[in-house]
C-alpha cells in the first residue's frame, strides 16, 4: 500500500533514501546512467544493528543528508552505470542477491553463486530506482512483506521484525479518519509527529496528550490505512539514544464523533441520490397515461361513428362513447347520433360471438389432438411395459446377470408409474368431457337416460381397462415371486435376509393389488347393476309411452264417434251415450267413494303436502304446513288440511316431539313405508 509513497522491496536493515516520498519508475523517461550520492560521495558511519542482530558487531550504512535524501537527483555525478555495460549490470544484480539476467531474460553469469553475498562496503542497488528500468520479482505469498527504514528530517523510523505477527487493531469504525498513535517519545513534538504522518496524507488536526500518545485526523479515509502501516516501527529522534528520544509506535483506529457525523451525512446523501435515481427509473418505466378523451362535438361524433364501424379501432371508439355517455352528453339534440353509435356498437356482438365460437372450436380441436397424442403415448408405454414383463419371465430372465435384472426391474417400475400417471390424466380428461356433456344434457330431460347410459358404458369400459392393467401387474408380480422363490434356494446365506425382505414386500404388494382388484370388480358389478336398472327404466318408459299413445288413439276414436252421433241427432243414440257415460262414471264414483281422497282438489293438496314434508324429513307442524298452502290458495283452512291428513294414515303420520312445555305435534311423510306395507 505504501509503494505509492516510494517504499521499495529492500530488506529490513537497508537504508532507502527518500522515506515514503514517491519515486518515478518510468524507464522510458530514464535513459541516463544511475547516479548515487552527492558530490562529496556517500558518507559511511558506524551504527548499531537493528532487529535482533548482534549488538557487539557494527555495520556500515550510508549517511543521508539532513534533508532526508530528497536532494537525490540525476545531476550529481559520482559513478555511472550505463545500461549497455553487461559487467556493471551483473554487478548491480549481484548486489541485489539475484542471479544476473540480461534485458532479454538470458543469464549473464551462468556460474553465479547466490551464497556469495553482498560486496563489502557498497550499499545495495535498488532495482526500483530510476535508470535501471526493471521490476523486482513478485514476493511469494508465504513470505512476509519486508518494511524499510524511513528517514525524516528530525527522526528515523526503524521497521519491526518481519517474522513477528502484525500488530493487533480494533474494529474499524464507520467513516474512520482519525487514528490513535501511542508509544511516542517523551520529547516528541507536534512538528515531529506532523513530519512523520504528513507523508501518509493531509493532516487536518493533531491532538497531543501529555502521556506519550496523540490523535491524528486525516482528510480522507484511505490515509488511515497508510498510517496503520507505521504501526510497530521504532522511532528515534535525531541520532540520540536517550530513552526519552525513542519509542515504539502503535497506530490504531480511533472513534471520533466528527468522523461518524461526516459518515452519516455521506450515507444520507447517498441514500438521497439512490432514491432520486430510483424515482427517475420508475418514471422512465412507468406506462404513459391514457390520452384525454376529447369533448363531444358533431365533428368528433362523426369520427367516432366511423371508428365504431372499423374492427381495428372499435376498442378506442367504444371507450370514447362510454365516456361521453357518462359525462351526460346525451340530450334531445344528440339522442339520434348516440342511438346510431349504440346501434353500430351492437352490430359487433355477432362478430364477437363468432370469434368466441372459432376460439372454442380451436380449443376443442387442440384438446382432441392432445387426447389422441396422449392415447398414442399410453399405447407405447403399454408396449414397453409388456416388453419388460416378457423379459422378466423365466425363459429370458435366467440369461441376464444380477445387475441387468436389477436395471430391468427398476425400468419396469418407472415405466409402470409413468404409464399410470398418463392413464389417470387421460381418464381425468374423459371424466371432464362426460361432466360437460352431462351438464349440457340436464336441460334436455328426454335425453337424460341415454347420456347416463353412455356415461355408465364409458365408465365400465374404463374399469375394464383398469382391470386388465391390474391383472397384468398381478401376473408380473407373480412371476417375480416365482423367480425369487427359485433363486432363493440357489443364493447364499448372505442374500437370504434381503430376499426375505423382498418376498415380504412383494407379498404386501400382491395383497394390496388383490384388494384393489376386488374393489374394482365390486365397482364393476355395481355399475353393471346400475346399467341394467337404467335399461329396465328405459323399457318401462317406452311401454308407458306406448300405452299413452294407445289411450290417445282410443280417445280420438271416441271423439270421432261422438261427433258422428251428434250429427245423426237420434234420441236413442243420445240415451245410449248417456247410459254409457253413466256406466263409465259409476266405477269412477265408486272408486272415489271407496278412496279417502274425494276430489281432485284434495289430490292436489295431498301431492303438495307430500312434497313439502318430503323436503322436511324431521316433520312440520300443521300451522307451518297451512302457512305454506295459504300462499298458494288463501281459502285453505287448517281444519280441512288436518282432516285430510288424518284420513291418509298410510301417507302421513303424526308424532309428538319435545318434553314438557316444548311438546309439539309434528306431521311426517310416510308414503314410502305405506307403499311397502300395501
PDB file of C-alpha atoms in Angstrom, residues 371-608:
ATOM      1  CA  UNK A 371     -56.079 -36.640 -26.228  1.00  0.00           C
ATOM      2  CA  UNK A 372     -55.061 -38.589 -29.343  1.00  0.00           C
ATOM      3  CA  UNK A 373     -51.376 -37.925 -28.703  1.00  0.00           C
ATOM      4  CA  UNK A 374     -51.770 -38.951 -25.067  1.00  0.00           C
ATOM      5  CA  UNK A 375     -53.545 -42.145 -26.012  1.00  0.00           C
ATOM      6  CA  UNK A 376     -50.767 -42.929 -28.510  1.00  0.00           C
ATOM      7  CA  UNK A 377     -48.145 -42.344 -25.836  1.00  0.00           C
ATOM      8  CA  UNK A 378     -50.132 -44.575 -23.469  1.00  0.00           C
ATOM      9  CA  UNK A 379     -50.198 -47.366 -26.062  1.00  0.00           C
ATOM     10  CA  UNK A 380     -46.431 -47.109 -26.473  1.00  0.00           C
ATOM     11  CA  UNK A 381     -45.990 -47.234 -22.695  1.00  0.00           C
ATOM     12  CA  UNK A 382     -48.174 -50.333 -22.567  1.00  0.00           C
ATOM     13  CA  UNK A 383     -45.960 -51.973 -25.174  1.00  0.00           C
ATOM     14  CA  UNK A 384     -42.804 -51.030 -23.261  1.00  0.00           C
ATOM     15  CA  UNK A 385     -44.253 -52.446 -20.048  1.00  0.00           C
ATOM     16  CA  UNK A 386     -45.245 -55.595 -21.904  1.00  0.00           C
ATOM     17  CA  UNK A 387     -41.625 -55.924 -23.117  1.00  0.00           C
ATOM     18  CA  UNK A 388     -40.383 -55.609 -19.520  1.00  0.00           C
ATOM     19  CA  UNK A 389     -42.890 -58.211 -18.321  1.00  0.00           C
ATOM     20  CA  UNK A 390     -41.940 -60.646 -21.080  1.00  0.00           C
ATOM     21  CA  UNK A 391     -38.253 -60.110 -20.285  1.00  0.00           C
ATOM     22  CA  UNK A 392     -38.910 -60.903 -16.617  1.00  0.00           C
ATOM     23  CA  UNK A 393     -40.324 -64.314 -17.432  1.00  0.00           C
ATOM     24  CA  UNK A 394     -38.213 -67.341 -16.642  1.00  0.00           C
ATOM     25  CA  UNK A 395     -37.188 -68.124 -20.225  1.00  0.00           C
ATOM     26  CA  UNK A 396     -35.352 -64.836 -20.661  1.00  0.00           C
ATOM     27  CA  UNK A 397     -34.791 -63.854 -17.023  1.00  0.00           C
ATOM     28  CA  UNK A 398     -32.310 -66.675 -16.300  1.00  0.00           C
ATOM     29  CA  UNK A 399     -29.925 -65.456 -19.014  1.00  0.00           C
ATOM     30  CA  UNK A 400     -29.494 -61.959 -17.541  1.00  0.00           C
ATOM     31  CA  UNK A 401     -26.948 -61.045 -14.909  1.00  0.00           C
ATOM     32  CA  UNK A 402     -27.932 -59.751 -11.497  1.00  0.00           C
ATOM     33  CA  UNK A 403     -27.155 -56.137 -12.408  1.00  0.00           C
ATOM     34  CA  UNK A 404     -29.126 -56.436 -15.644  1.00  0.00           C
ATOM     35  CA  UNK A 405     -32.104 -57.901 -13.778  1.00  0.00           C
ATOM     36  CA  UNK A 406     -31.976 -55.075 -11.274  1.00  0.00           C
ATOM     37  CA  UNK A 407     -31.920 -52.471 -14.048  1.00  0.00           C
ATOM     38  CA  UNK A 408     -34.803 -54.171 -15.860  1.00  0.00           C
ATOM     39  CA  UNK A 409     -36.919 -54.257 -12.694  1.00  0.00           C
ATOM     40  CA  UNK A 410     -36.182 -50.578 -11.956  1.00  0.00           C
ATOM     41  CA  UNK A 411     -37.029 -49.597 -15.538  1.00  0.00           C
ATOM     42  CA  UNK A 412     -40.229 -51.620 -15.371  1.00  0.00           C
ATOM     43  CA  UNK A 413     -41.360 -49.864 -12.177  1.00  0.00           C
ATOM     44  CA  UNK A 414     -40.575 -46.448 -13.624  1.00  0.00           C
ATOM     45  CA  UNK A 415     -42.437 -47.199 -16.853  1.00  0.00           C
ATOM     46  CA  UNK A 416     -45.454 -48.507 -14.916  1.00  0.00           C
ATOM     47  CA  UNK A 417     -45.560 -45.376 -12.748  1.00  0.00           C
ATOM     48  CA  UNK A 418     -45.383 -43.089 -15.777  1.00  0.00           C
ATOM     49  CA  UNK A 419     -47.978 -45.233 -17.566  1.00  0.00           C
ATOM     50  CA  UNK A 420     -50.339 -44.979 -14.600  1.00  0.00           C
ATOM     51  CA  UNK A 421     -49.872 -41.202 -14.420  1.00  0.00           C
ATOM     52  CA  UNK A 422     -50.721 -40.824 -18.115  1.00  0.00           C
ATOM     53  CA  UNK A 423     -53.659 -43.184 -17.746  1.00  0.00           C
ATOM     54  CA  UNK A 424     -55.017 -41.130 -14.835  1.00  0.00           C
ATOM     55  CA  UNK A 425     -54.607 -37.962 -16.856  1.00  0.00           C
ATOM     56  CA  UNK A 426     -56.476 -39.460 -19.812  1.00  0.00           C
ATOM     57  CA  UNK A 427     -59.220 -40.709 -17.505  1.00  0.00           C
ATOM     58  CA  UNK A 428     -59.473 -37.244 -15.960  1.00  0.00           C
ATOM     59  CA  UNK A 429     -59.908 -35.679 -19.418  1.00  0.00           C
ATOM     60  CA  UNK A 430     -62.630 -38.174 -20.230  1.00  0.00           C
ATOM     61  CA  UNK A 431     -64.378 -37.505 -16.936  1.00  0.00           C
ATOM     62  CA  UNK A 432     -64.289 -33.770 -17.583  1.00  0.00           C
ATOM     63  CA  UNK A 433     -65.802 -34.312 -21.017  1.00  0.00           C
ATOM     64  CA  UNK A 434     -68.501 -36.516 -19.514  1.00  0.00           C
ATOM     65  CA  UNK A 435     -69.225 -33.882 -16.858  1.00  0.00           C
ATOM     66  CA  UNK A 436     -69.539 -31.215 -19.535  1.00  0.00           C
ATOM     67  CA  UNK A 437     -71.805 -33.429 -21.591  1.00  0.00           C
ATOM     68  CA  UNK A 438     -73.944 -34.224 -18.556  1.00  0.00           C
ATOM     69  CA  UNK A 439     -74.234 -30.502 -17.689  1.00  0.00           C
ATOM     70  CA  UNK A 440     -75.392 -29.772 -21.221  1.00  0.00           C
ATOM     71  CA  UNK A 441     -77.859 -32.636 -21.266  1.00  0.00           C
ATOM     72  CA  UNK A 442     -79.517 -31.768 -17.939  1.00  0.00           C
ATOM     73  CA  UNK A 443     -81.518 -29.199 -19.873  1.00  0.00           C
ATOM     74  CA  UNK A 444     -82.954 -31.974 -22.115  1.00  0.00           C
ATOM     75  CA  UNK A 445     -84.886 -34.363 -19.853  1.00  0.00           C
ATOM     76  CA  UNK A 446     -85.843 -36.599 -22.762  1.00  0.00           C
ATOM     77  CA  UNK A 447     -82.194 -37.491 -23.479  1.00  0.00           C
ATOM     78  CA  UNK A 448     -81.028 -37.757 -19.854  1.00  0.00           C
ATOM     79  CA  UNK A 449     -81.366 -41.541 -19.721  1.00  0.00           C
ATOM     80  CA  UNK A 450     -79.298 -42.040 -22.871  1.00  0.00           C
ATOM     81  CA  UNK A 451     -76.486 -39.824 -21.550  1.00  0.00           C
ATOM     82  CA  UNK A 452     -76.443 -41.682 -18.227  1.00  0.00           C
ATOM     83  CA  UNK A 453     -76.299 -44.958 -20.102  1.00  0.00           C
ATOM     84  CA  UNK A 454     -73.402 -43.754 -22.294  1.00  0.00           C
ATOM     85  CA  UNK A 455     -71.586 -42.431 -19.233  1.00  0.00           C
ATOM     86  CA  UNK A 456     -72.005 -45.733 -17.456  1.00  0.00           C
ATOM     87  CA  UNK A 457     -70.821 -47.608 -20.538  1.00  0.00           C
ATOM     88  CA  UNK A 458     -67.713 -45.428 -20.776  1.00  0.00           C
ATOM     89  CA  UNK A 459     -67.044 -45.910 -17.060  1.00  0.00           C
ATOM     90  CA  UNK A 460     -67.480 -49.649 -17.458  1.00  0.00           C
ATOM     91  CA  UNK A 461     -65.004 -49.618 -20.338  1.00  0.00           C
ATOM     92  CA  UNK A 462     -62.533 -47.594 -18.292  1.00  0.00           C
ATOM     93  CA  UNK A 463     -62.938 -50.018 -15.399  1.00  0.00           C
ATOM     94  CA  UNK A 464     -62.343 -52.899 -17.777  1.00  0.00           C
ATOM     95  CA  UNK A 465     -59.120 -51.292 -18.978  1.00  0.00           C
ATOM     96  CA  UNK A 466     -58.007 -50.679 -15.414  1.00  0.00           C
ATOM     97  CA  UNK A 467     -58.942 -54.234 -14.509  1.00  0.00           C
ATOM     98  CA  UNK A 468     -56.840 -55.595 -17.374  1.00  0.00           C
ATOM     99  CA  UNK A 469     -53.857 -53.458 -16.404  1.00  0.00           C
ATOM    100  CA  UNK A 470     -54.146 -54.625 -12.800  1.00  0.00           C
ATOM    101  CA  UNK A 471     -54.277 -58.224 -13.950  1.00  0.00           C
ATOM    102  CA  UNK A 472     -51.127 -57.708 -15.975  1.00  0.00           C
ATOM    103  CA  UNK A 473     -49.394 -56.171 -12.978  1.00  0.00           C
ATOM    104  CA  UNK A 474     -50.574 -59.061 -10.809  1.00  0.00           C
ATOM    105  CA  UNK A 475     -49.159 -61.586 -13.289  1.00  0.00           C
ATOM    106  CA  UNK A 476     -45.867 -59.702 -13.343  1.00  0.00           C
ATOM    107  CA  UNK A 477     -45.676 -59.730  -9.536  1.00  0.00           C
ATOM    108  CA  UNK A 478     -46.494 -63.426  -9.501  1.00  0.00           C
ATOM    109  CA  UNK A 479     -43.702 -64.124 -11.983  1.00  0.00           C
ATOM    110  CA  UNK A 480     -41.300 -62.115  -9.867  1.00  0.00           C
ATOM    111  CA  UNK A 481     -42.361 -64.050  -6.771  1.00  0.00           C
ATOM    112  CA  UNK A 482     -41.783 -67.366  -8.560  1.00  0.00           C
ATOM    113  CA  UNK A 483     -38.361 -66.216  -9.743  1.00  0.00           C
ATOM    114  CA  UNK A 484     -37.455 -65.098  -6.253  1.00  0.00           C
ATOM    115  CA  UNK A 485     -38.562 -68.462  -4.881  1.00  0.00           C
ATOM    116  CA  UNK A 486     -36.386 -70.286  -7.434  1.00  0.00           C
ATOM    117  CA  UNK A 487     -33.376 -68.075  -6.746  1.00  0.00           C
ATOM    118  CA  UNK A 488     -33.809 -68.367  -3.004  1.00  0.00           C
ATOM    119  CA  UNK A 489     -32.536 -71.945  -2.989  1.00  0.00           C
ATOM    120  CA  UNK A 490     -29.533 -71.098  -5.169  1.00  0.00           C
ATOM    121  CA  UNK A 491     -28.436 -67.919  -3.389  1.00  0.00           C
ATOM    122  CA  UNK A 492     -26.017 -67.825  -0.498  1.00  0.00           C
ATOM    123  CA  UNK A 493     -26.841 -67.221   3.149  1.00  0.00           C
ATOM    124  CA  UNK A 494     -25.813 -63.584   2.903  1.00  0.00           C
ATOM    125  CA  UNK A 495     -28.610 -62.876   0.430  1.00  0.00           C
ATOM    126  CA  UNK A 496     -31.266 -64.700   2.443  1.00  0.00           C
ATOM    127  CA  UNK A 497     -32.212 -61.705   4.567  1.00  0.00           C
ATOM    128  CA  UNK A 498     -32.507 -59.354   1.575  1.00  0.00           C
ATOM    129  CA  UNK A 499     -34.591 -61.883  -0.340  1.00  0.00           C
ATOM    130  CA  UNK A 500     -36.901 -62.421   2.594  1.00  0.00           C
ATOM    131  CA  UNK A 501     -37.460 -58.673   2.761  1.00  0.00           C
ATOM    132  CA  UNK A 502     -38.143 -58.600  -0.960  1.00  0.00           C
ATOM    133  CA  UNK A 503     -40.574 -61.509  -0.559  1.00  0.00           C
ATOM    134  CA  UNK A 504     -42.407 -59.666   2.208  1.00  0.00           C
ATOM    135  CA  UNK A 505     -42.585 -56.508   0.140  1.00  0.00           C
ATOM    136  CA  UNK A 506     -43.863 -58.424  -2.858  1.00  0.00           C
ATOM    137  CA  UNK A 507     -46.424 -60.264  -0.769  1.00  0.00           C
ATOM    138  CA  UNK A 508     -47.643 -56.966   0.640  1.00  0.00           C
ATOM    139  CA  UNK A 509     -47.811 -55.553  -2.853  1.00  0.00           C
ATOM    140  CA  UNK A 510     -49.735 -58.616  -4.024  1.00  0.00           C
ATOM    141  CA  UNK A 511     -52.202 -58.286  -1.180  1.00  0.00           C
ATOM    142  CA  UNK A 512     -52.727 -54.629  -1.961  1.00  0.00           C
ATOM    143  CA  UNK A 513     -53.200 -55.389  -5.643  1.00  0.00           C
ATOM    144  CA  UNK A 514     -55.686 -58.152  -4.850  1.00  0.00           C
ATOM    145  CA  UNK A 515     -57.680 -55.848  -2.580  1.00  0.00           C
ATOM    146  CA  UNK A 516     -57.666 -53.169  -5.254  1.00  0.00           C
ATOM    147  CA  UNK A 517     -58.747 -55.749  -7.847  1.00  0.00           C
ATOM    148  CA  UNK A 518     -61.631 -56.874  -5.638  1.00  0.00           C
ATOM    149  CA  UNK A 519     -62.716 -53.269  -5.188  1.00  0.00           C
ATOM    150  CA  UNK A 520     -62.605 -52.718  -8.932  1.00  0.00           C
ATOM    151  CA  UNK A 521     -64.617 -55.872  -9.530  1.00  0.00           C
ATOM    152  CA  UNK A 522     -67.245 -54.754  -6.986  1.00  0.00           C
ATOM    153  CA  UNK A 523     -67.467 -51.390  -8.659  1.00  0.00           C
ATOM    154  CA  UNK A 524     -67.765 -53.123 -11.997  1.00  0.00           C
ATOM    155  CA  UNK A 525     -70.671 -55.237 -10.714  1.00  0.00           C
ATOM    156  CA  UNK A 526     -72.373 -52.195  -9.217  1.00  0.00           C
ATOM    157  CA  UNK A 527     -72.060 -50.288 -12.469  1.00  0.00           C
ATOM    158  CA  UNK A 528     -73.453 -53.261 -14.379  1.00  0.00           C
ATOM    159  CA  UNK A 529     -76.414 -53.432 -11.976  1.00  0.00           C
ATOM    160  CA  UNK A 530     -77.000 -49.705 -12.425  1.00  0.00           C
ATOM    161  CA  UNK A 531     -76.804 -50.153 -16.171  1.00  0.00           C
ATOM    162  CA  UNK A 532     -79.415 -52.907 -16.014  1.00  0.00           C
ATOM    163  CA  UNK A 533     -81.673 -50.717 -13.876  1.00  0.00           C
ATOM    164  CA  UNK A 534     -81.357 -47.905 -16.385  1.00  0.00           C
ATOM    165  CA  UNK A 535     -82.249 -50.282 -19.175  1.00  0.00           C
ATOM    166  CA  UNK A 536     -85.284 -51.533 -17.272  1.00  0.00           C
ATOM    167  CA  UNK A 537     -86.403 -47.989 -16.606  1.00  0.00           C
ATOM    168  CA  UNK A 538     -85.982 -47.215 -20.257  1.00  0.00           C
ATOM    169  CA  UNK A 539     -88.158 -50.191 -21.184  1.00  0.00           C
ATOM    170  CA  UNK A 540     -90.793 -49.087 -18.671  1.00  0.00           C
ATOM    171  CA  UNK A 541     -90.763 -45.607 -20.106  1.00  0.00           C
ATOM    172  CA  UNK A 542     -91.148 -46.987 -23.615  1.00  0.00           C
ATOM    173  CA  UNK A 543     -94.094 -49.153 -22.515  1.00  0.00           C
ATOM    174  CA  UNK A 544     -95.700 -46.161 -20.793  1.00  0.00           C
ATOM    175  CA  UNK A 545     -95.260 -44.093 -23.933  1.00  0.00           C
ATOM    176  CA  UNK A 546     -96.914 -46.836 -25.990  1.00  0.00           C
ATOM    177  CA  UNK A 547     -99.838 -47.069 -23.553  1.00  0.00           C
ATOM    178  CA  UNK A 548    -100.282 -43.327 -23.618  1.00  0.00           C
ATOM    179  CA  UNK A 549    -100.275 -43.367 -27.399  1.00  0.00           C
ATOM    180  CA  UNK A 550    -102.892 -46.145 -27.437  1.00  0.00           C
ATOM    181  CA  UNK A 551    -105.087 -44.288 -24.945  1.00  0.00           C
ATOM    182  CA  UNK A 552    -104.767 -41.145 -27.009  1.00  0.00           C
ATOM    183  CA  UNK A 553    -105.760 -43.009 -30.170  1.00  0.00           C
ATOM    184  CA  UNK A 554    -108.749 -44.565 -28.352  1.00  0.00           C
ATOM    185  CA  UNK A 555    -109.784 -41.139 -27.081  1.00  0.00           C
ATOM    186  CA  UNK A 556    -109.558 -39.745 -30.611  1.00  0.00           C
ATOM    187  CA  UNK A 557    -111.738 -42.555 -31.940  1.00  0.00           C
ATOM    188  CA  UNK A 558    -114.325 -41.957 -29.212  1.00  0.00           C
ATOM    189  CA  UNK A 559    -114.418 -38.264 -30.029  1.00  0.00           C
ATOM    190  CA  UNK A 560    -114.966 -39.096 -33.671  1.00  0.00           C
ATOM    191  CA  UNK A 561    -117.816 -41.471 -32.742  1.00  0.00           C
ATOM    192  CA  UNK A 562    -119.381 -38.793 -30.540  1.00  0.00           C
ATOM    193  CA  UNK A 563    -119.248 -36.300 -33.375  1.00  0.00           C
ATOM    194  CA  UNK A 564    -120.923 -38.792 -35.687  1.00  0.00           C
ATOM    195  CA  UNK A 565    -123.679 -39.489 -33.151  1.00  0.00           C
ATOM    196  CA  UNK A 566    -124.314 -35.779 -32.672  1.00  0.00           C
ATOM    197  CA  UNK A 567    -124.708 -35.301 -36.406  1.00  0.00           C
ATOM    198  CA  UNK A 568    -127.402 -38.017 -36.662  1.00  0.00           C
ATOM    199  CA  UNK A 569    -129.423 -36.499 -33.790  1.00  0.00           C
ATOM    200  CA  UNK A 570    -131.094 -39.790 -32.766  1.00  0.00           C
ATOM    201  CA  UNK A 571    -132.552 -39.807 -29.325  1.00  0.00           C
ATOM    202  CA  UNK A 572    -131.777 -43.452 -28.921  1.00  0.00           C
ATOM    203  CA  UNK A 573    -128.165 -42.726 -29.619  1.00  0.00           C
ATOM    204  CA  UNK A 574    -128.132 -39.974 -27.071  1.00  0.00           C
ATOM    205  CA  UNK A 575    -129.720 -42.204 -24.496  1.00  0.00           C
ATOM    206  CA  UNK A 576    -127.172 -44.873 -25.186  1.00  0.00           C
ATOM    207  CA  UNK A 577    -124.381 -42.383 -24.904  1.00  0.00           C
ATOM    208  CA  UNK A 578    -125.790 -41.174 -21.614  1.00  0.00           C
ATOM    209  CA  UNK A 579    -126.080 -44.742 -20.417  1.00  0.00           C
ATOM    210  CA  UNK A 580    -122.531 -45.447 -21.452  1.00  0.00           C
ATOM    211  CA  UNK A 581    -121.301 -42.302 -19.777  1.00  0.00           C
ATOM    212  CA  UNK A 582    -123.214 -43.194 -16.645  1.00  0.00           C
ATOM    213  CA  UNK A 583    -121.701 -46.658 -16.719  1.00  0.00           C
ATOM    214  CA  UNK A 584    -118.232 -45.169 -17.144  1.00  0.00           C
ATOM    215  CA  UNK A 585    -118.755 -42.636 -14.391  1.00  0.00           C
ATOM    216  CA  UNK A 586    -120.101 -45.194 -11.995  1.00  0.00           C
ATOM    217  CA  UNK A 587    -116.837 -47.059 -11.401  1.00  0.00           C
ATOM    218  CA  UNK A 588    -115.032 -43.754 -11.002  1.00  0.00           C
ATOM    219  CA  UNK A 589    -117.532 -42.617  -8.423  1.00  0.00           C
ATOM    220  CA  UNK A 590    -117.278 -45.956  -6.730  1.00  0.00           C
ATOM    221  CA  UNK A 591    -113.528 -45.736  -6.597  1.00  0.00           C
ATOM    222  CA  UNK A 592    -113.751 -42.159  -5.321  1.00  0.00           C
ATOM    223  CA  UNK A 593    -116.294 -43.152  -2.708  1.00  0.00           C
ATOM    224  CA  UNK A 594    -114.100 -46.030  -1.600  1.00  0.00           C
ATOM    225  CA  UNK A 595    -110.843 -43.994  -1.535  1.00  0.00           C
ATOM    226  CA  UNK A 596    -110.125 -41.478   1.272  1.00  0.00           C
ATOM    227  CA  UNK A 597    -109.484 -38.748  -1.355  1.00  0.00           C
ATOM    228  CA  UNK A 598    -112.824 -37.456  -2.603  1.00  0.00           C
ATOM    229  CA  UNK A 599    -111.969 -34.768  -5.143  1.00  0.00           C
ATOM    230  CA  UNK A 600    -109.255 -33.594  -7.496  1.00  0.00           C
ATOM    231  CA  UNK A 601    -108.567 -30.638  -5.192  1.00  0.00           C
ATOM    232  CA  UNK A 602    -107.753 -32.987  -2.324  1.00  0.00           C
ATOM    233  CA  UNK A 603    -105.452 -34.979  -4.633  1.00  0.00           C
ATOM    234  CA  UNK A 604    -103.546 -31.768  -5.411  1.00  0.00           C
ATOM    235  CA  UNK A 605    -103.374 -30.923  -1.703  1.00  0.00           C
ATOM    236  CA  UNK A 606    -102.021 -34.401  -0.907  1.00  0.00           C
ATOM    237  CA  UNK A 607     -99.339 -34.056  -3.579  1.00  0.00           C
ATOM    238  CA  UNK A 608     -98.236 -30.598  -2.403  1.00  0.00           C
TER     239      UNK A 608
END
